[in-house]
Amino acid sequence: MYRIQKNGRSDNMKNLVSASILSADMLNLEKEVRRLEASGIDMLHFDVMDGVFVPNISYGLPILSAIDGITDMTLDVHLMITDPLKYVKRFAESGADIITFHLESESDTADTIRAIRETGVKTAISVKPATPAEAVYEYLPLVDMVLVMTVEPGFGGQSFMHDMVEKVRLIRNKATELGLSTDIQVDGGIDSETAPFVKSAGANILVSGSYLFKSADMKKSAEKLKENN
């Protein structure tokens, strides 16, 4: 099972794919997980929405725990909730391998990072499209990954926002300047056409939902996302 490096992405690190189960067949989740495993997907991206931080409600702890019980895939949990600090420990206990929370949430950023690290799982921060790259700079030495949203969070199937490519580039450049090899993940409208843009800017973990789950051949589609530029 893949584990993202702690402060460590080398220049030759492979591109990785995290499949968003927001686009999966919810009536057949185990079947979908087996499909992901057979297709060589690296992670399962688990979007948690509370209907307050974003205008949608998804799934929570019981489903995460159930999925954790049937797979060794890395569970990449993205908390799009108002108060992530309150739930960090419970998500870690339910099987999260990576916990990502938003800088725009109401929880104190430093306290939330500390709480995630104390659980022993990987720590990540995310920013919405309107939040500038500079907002994450001070936290780069403290986290394993930064998630750049390339659509407005809350719903799957949205169109890729090309102006987010520069944000990815700025964060990668800052991490390099600080001597860090932080993983940079992108989420929103990622497919074979948009992937080259974000990879060339420095992203190395690509979240994809509709593109993968609607594909006739998920394995080939995933390989397309992983291709080196």
Coordinates of C-alpha atoms in Angstrom, one line a residue:
M1 CA 0.0 0.0 0.0
Y2 CA 1.3 3.4 -0.9
R3 CA 2.2 5.9 1.7
I4 CA 3.1 9.5 0.7
Q5 CA 6.6 10.5 1.8
K6 CA 7.1 12.7 4.9
N7 CA 8.6 15.9 3.5
G8 CA 9.9 14.0 0.6
R9 CA 9.1 13.9 -3.1
S10 CA 12.1 13.4 -5.3
D11 CA 12.2 14.7 -8.9
N12 CA 11.8 11.2 -10.2
M13 CA 8.8 10.3 -8.0
K14 CA 6.0 8.6 -10.0
N15 CA 2.8 10.4 -10.7
L16 CA 0.0 8.9 -8.6
V17 CA -3.8 8.6 -9.0
S18 CA -6.4 9.0 -6.3
A19 CA -9.9 7.9 -7.4
S20 CA -12.7 10.0 -6.0
I21 CA -15.5 7.7 -4.9
L22 CA -17.9 10.6 -5.1
S23 CA -18.3 9.4 -8.7
A24 CA -18.6 5.7 -7.9
D25 CA -21.8 3.6 -7.9
M26 CA -22.8 4.0 -4.3
L27 CA -25.0 0.9 -4.4
N28 CA -22.0 -1.3 -5.3
L29 CA -19.1 0.3 -3.4
E30 CA -17.3 -3.0 -2.7
K31 CA -17.5 -3.8 -6.4
E32 CA -16.1 -0.4 -7.2
V33 CA -13.3 -0.8 -4.8
R34 CA -12.3 -4.1 -6.4
R35 CA -12.4 -2.3 -9.8
L36 CA -10.0 0.4 -8.5
E37 CA -7.6 -2.3 -7.1
A38 CA -7.6 -4.2 -10.4
S39 CA -6.9 -0.9 -12.3
G40 CA -3.8 -0.1 -10.4
I41 CA -5.2 3.0 -8.7
D42 CA -2.9 4.2 -5.9
M43 CA -5.4 5.8 -3.5
L44 CA -9.1 6.1 -2.8
H45 CA -10.1 9.8 -2.4
F46 CA -12.9 10.1 0.2
D47 CA -14.7 13.5 0.1
V48 CA -16.5 14.4 3.3
M49 CA -19.0 17.3 3.1
D50 CA -21.1 18.6 5.8
G51 CA -23.6 20.8 3.9
V52 CA -22.2 23.9 5.6
F53 CA -18.6 24.4 4.5
V54 CA -19.7 23.4 1.0
P55 CA -23.3 23.3 -0.3
N56 CA -23.5 19.5 -0.5
I57 CA -23.6 16.5 1.9
S58 CA -21.8 13.3 1.2
Y59 CA -20.8 10.4 3.5
G60 CA -18.9 10.0 6.8
L61 CA -17.3 7.7 9.3
P62 CA -19.4 4.5 8.9
I63 CA -18.7 4.3 5.2
L64 CA -15.0 5.1 5.6
S65 CA -14.7 2.4 8.3
A66 CA -16.5 -0.1 6.1
I67 CA -14.2 0.6 3.1
D68 CA -11.2 0.3 5.3
G69 CA -12.3 -3.2 6.3
I70 CA -12.3 -4.5 2.7
T71 CA -9.2 -2.9 1.2
D72 CA -5.5 -2.1 1.7
M73 CA -5.7 0.9 -0.6
T74 CA -4.5 4.2 0.8
L75 CA -7.6 6.1 2.1
D76 CA -7.1 9.7 1.2
V77 CA -9.7 11.6 3.3
H78 CA -10.6 15.2 2.2
L79 CA -12.5 17.0 4.9
M80 CA -14.7 19.7 3.4
I81 CA -16.3 20.5 6.8
T82 CA -16.6 23.6 9.0
D83 CA -14.8 22.2 12.1
P84 CA -12.3 19.5 11.0
L85 CA -10.3 19.7 14.3
K86 CA -13.3 18.2 16.1
Y87 CA -13.3 15.1 13.9
V88 CA -9.6 14.4 13.2
K89 CA -9.2 11.6 15.8
R90 CA -12.4 9.8 14.7
F91 CA -11.5 9.8 11.0
A92 CA -8.0 8.5 11.9
E93 CA -9.6 5.7 14.0
S94 CA -12.0 4.9 11.1
G95 CA -9.2 4.2 8.7
A96 CA -7.9 7.4 7.1
D97 CA -4.3 7.2 5.9
I98 CA -4.2 10.8 4.9
I99 CA -6.3 13.6 6.3
T100 CA -6.7 16.8 4.4
F101 CA -8.5 19.9 5.8
H102 CA -9.2 23.3 4.4
L103 CA -7.3 26.5 5.5
E104 CA -10.7 28.2 5.0
S105 CA -12.3 26.1 7.7
E106 CA -13.1 27.5 11.2
S107 CA -10.6 25.3 12.9
D108 CA -7.3 26.8 13.9
T109 CA -4.8 25.7 11.2
A110 CA -1.8 25.0 13.5
D111 CA -3.9 23.1 16.0
T112 CA -5.5 21.0 13.3
I113 CA -2.1 20.1 11.8
R114 CA -0.9 19.2 15.2
A115 CA -3.9 17.0 15.9
I116 CA -3.6 15.1 12.7
R117 CA 0.1 14.5 13.2
E118 CA -0.6 13.2 16.7
T119 CA -2.8 10.5 15.2
G120 CA 0.1 9.2 13.1
V121 CA -1.6 9.6 9.7
K122 CA -0.3 11.9 7.0
T123 CA -1.2 15.5 7.2
A124 CA -2.4 17.7 4.3
I125 CA -4.0 21.1 3.8
S126 CA -6.2 22.3 1.0
V127 CA -7.2 25.6 -0.5
K128 CA -10.2 26.7 -2.5
P129 CA -9.7 28.4 -5.9
A130 CA -10.0 31.9 -4.4
T131 CA -7.4 31.4 -1.8
P132 CA -3.9 32.5 -3.0
A133 CA -0.9 30.2 -3.0
E134 CA 0.8 32.4 -0.5
A135 CA -1.6 31.3 2.2
V136 CA 0.0 27.9 2.4
Y137 CA 3.6 28.9 2.4
E138 CA 4.1 29.1 6.2
Y139 CA 2.6 25.6 6.7
L140 CA 4.7 23.8 4.0
P141 CA 7.3 22.6 6.6
L142 CA 4.5 21.1 8.7
V143 CA 2.5 19.1 6.2
D144 CA 3.1 16.1 3.9
M145 CA 0.8 17.3 1.1
V146 CA -1.0 20.3 -0.3
L147 CA -4.3 19.9 -2.2
V148 CA -5.0 22.5 -4.7
M149 CA -8.7 22.6 -5.7
T150 CA -9.0 23.0 -9.5
V151 CA -12.8 23.5 -9.2
E152 CA -15.0 24.9 -6.5
P153 CA -15.4 22.2 -3.8
G154 CA -18.7 20.5 -3.2
F155 CA -19.7 18.7 -6.4
G156 CA -18.2 16.3 -8.8
G157 CA -18.1 16.7 -12.6
Q158 CA -17.1 20.3 -12.8
S159 CA -14.9 21.9 -15.4
F160 CA -11.2 22.3 -14.8
M161 CA -10.1 25.9 -13.8
H162 CA -7.0 26.5 -15.9
D163 CA -5.9 29.5 -13.8
M164 CA -5.2 27.1 -10.9
V165 CA -2.2 25.8 -12.8
E166 CA -0.2 28.8 -11.8
K167 CA -1.1 28.3 -8.1
V168 CA 0.3 24.8 -8.3
R169 CA 3.5 26.1 -9.8
L170 CA 3.9 28.8 -7.1
I171 CA 3.5 26.2 -4.3
R172 CA 5.9 23.8 -5.9
N173 CA 8.5 26.5 -6.4
K174 CA 8.1 27.7 -2.8
A175 CA 8.5 24.1 -1.5
T176 CA 11.6 23.7 -3.6
E177 CA 12.9 27.0 -2.3
L178 CA 12.4 25.8 1.3
G179 CA 14.2 22.5 0.5
L180 CA 11.0 20.5 0.7
S181 CA 9.6 17.9 -1.6
T182 CA 6.0 18.2 -0.5
D183 CA 3.5 16.2 -2.4
I184 CA 1.1 18.4 -4.4
Q185 CA -2.4 17.0 -5.1
V186 CA -4.9 18.5 -7.5
D187 CA -8.7 17.8 -7.5
G188 CA -11.3 18.9 -10.0
G189 CA -11.8 18.3 -13.7
I190 CA -8.7 16.1 -14.0
D191 CA -8.6 13.9 -17.1
S192 CA -6.1 13.0 -19.8
E193 CA -6.4 16.5 -21.3
T194 CA -5.9 18.6 -18.1
A195 CA -3.4 16.3 -16.3
P196 CA -0.4 17.4 -18.4
F197 CA -0.9 21.0 -17.3
V198 CA -0.9 20.3 -13.6
K199 CA 1.9 17.7 -13.8
S200 CA 4.2 20.2 -15.6
A201 CA 3.5 22.7 -12.9
G202 CA 4.6 20.4 -10.2
A203 CA 1.6 18.3 -9.1
N204 CA 2.3 14.6 -8.5
I205 CA -1.0 13.2 -7.1
L206 CA -4.0 13.5 -9.3
V207 CA -7.5 13.1 -8.0
S208 CA -10.0 12.0 -10.7
G209 CA -13.6 10.9 -10.4
S210 CA -15.9 11.1 -13.5
Y211 CA -13.0 10.5 -15.9
L212 CA -12.1 7.2 -14.2
F213 CA -15.4 5.8 -13.2
K214 CA -17.1 6.6 -16.6
S215 CA -14.2 5.1 -18.5
A216 CA -14.6 1.9 -20.5
D217 CA -11.1 0.9 -19.4
M218 CA -10.2 2.4 -16.0
K219 CA -6.7 0.9 -16.0
K220 CA -5.8 2.5 -19.3
S221 CA -7.3 5.8 -18.2
A222 CA -5.3 5.7 -15.0
E223 CA -2.1 5.0 -16.9
K224 CA -2.8 8.0 -19.1
L225 CA -3.0 10.2 -16.0
K226 CA 0.3 8.7 -14.7
E227 CA 2.3 9.3 -17.9
N228 CA 5.4 11.5 -17.5
N229 CA 5.3 14.8 -19.3

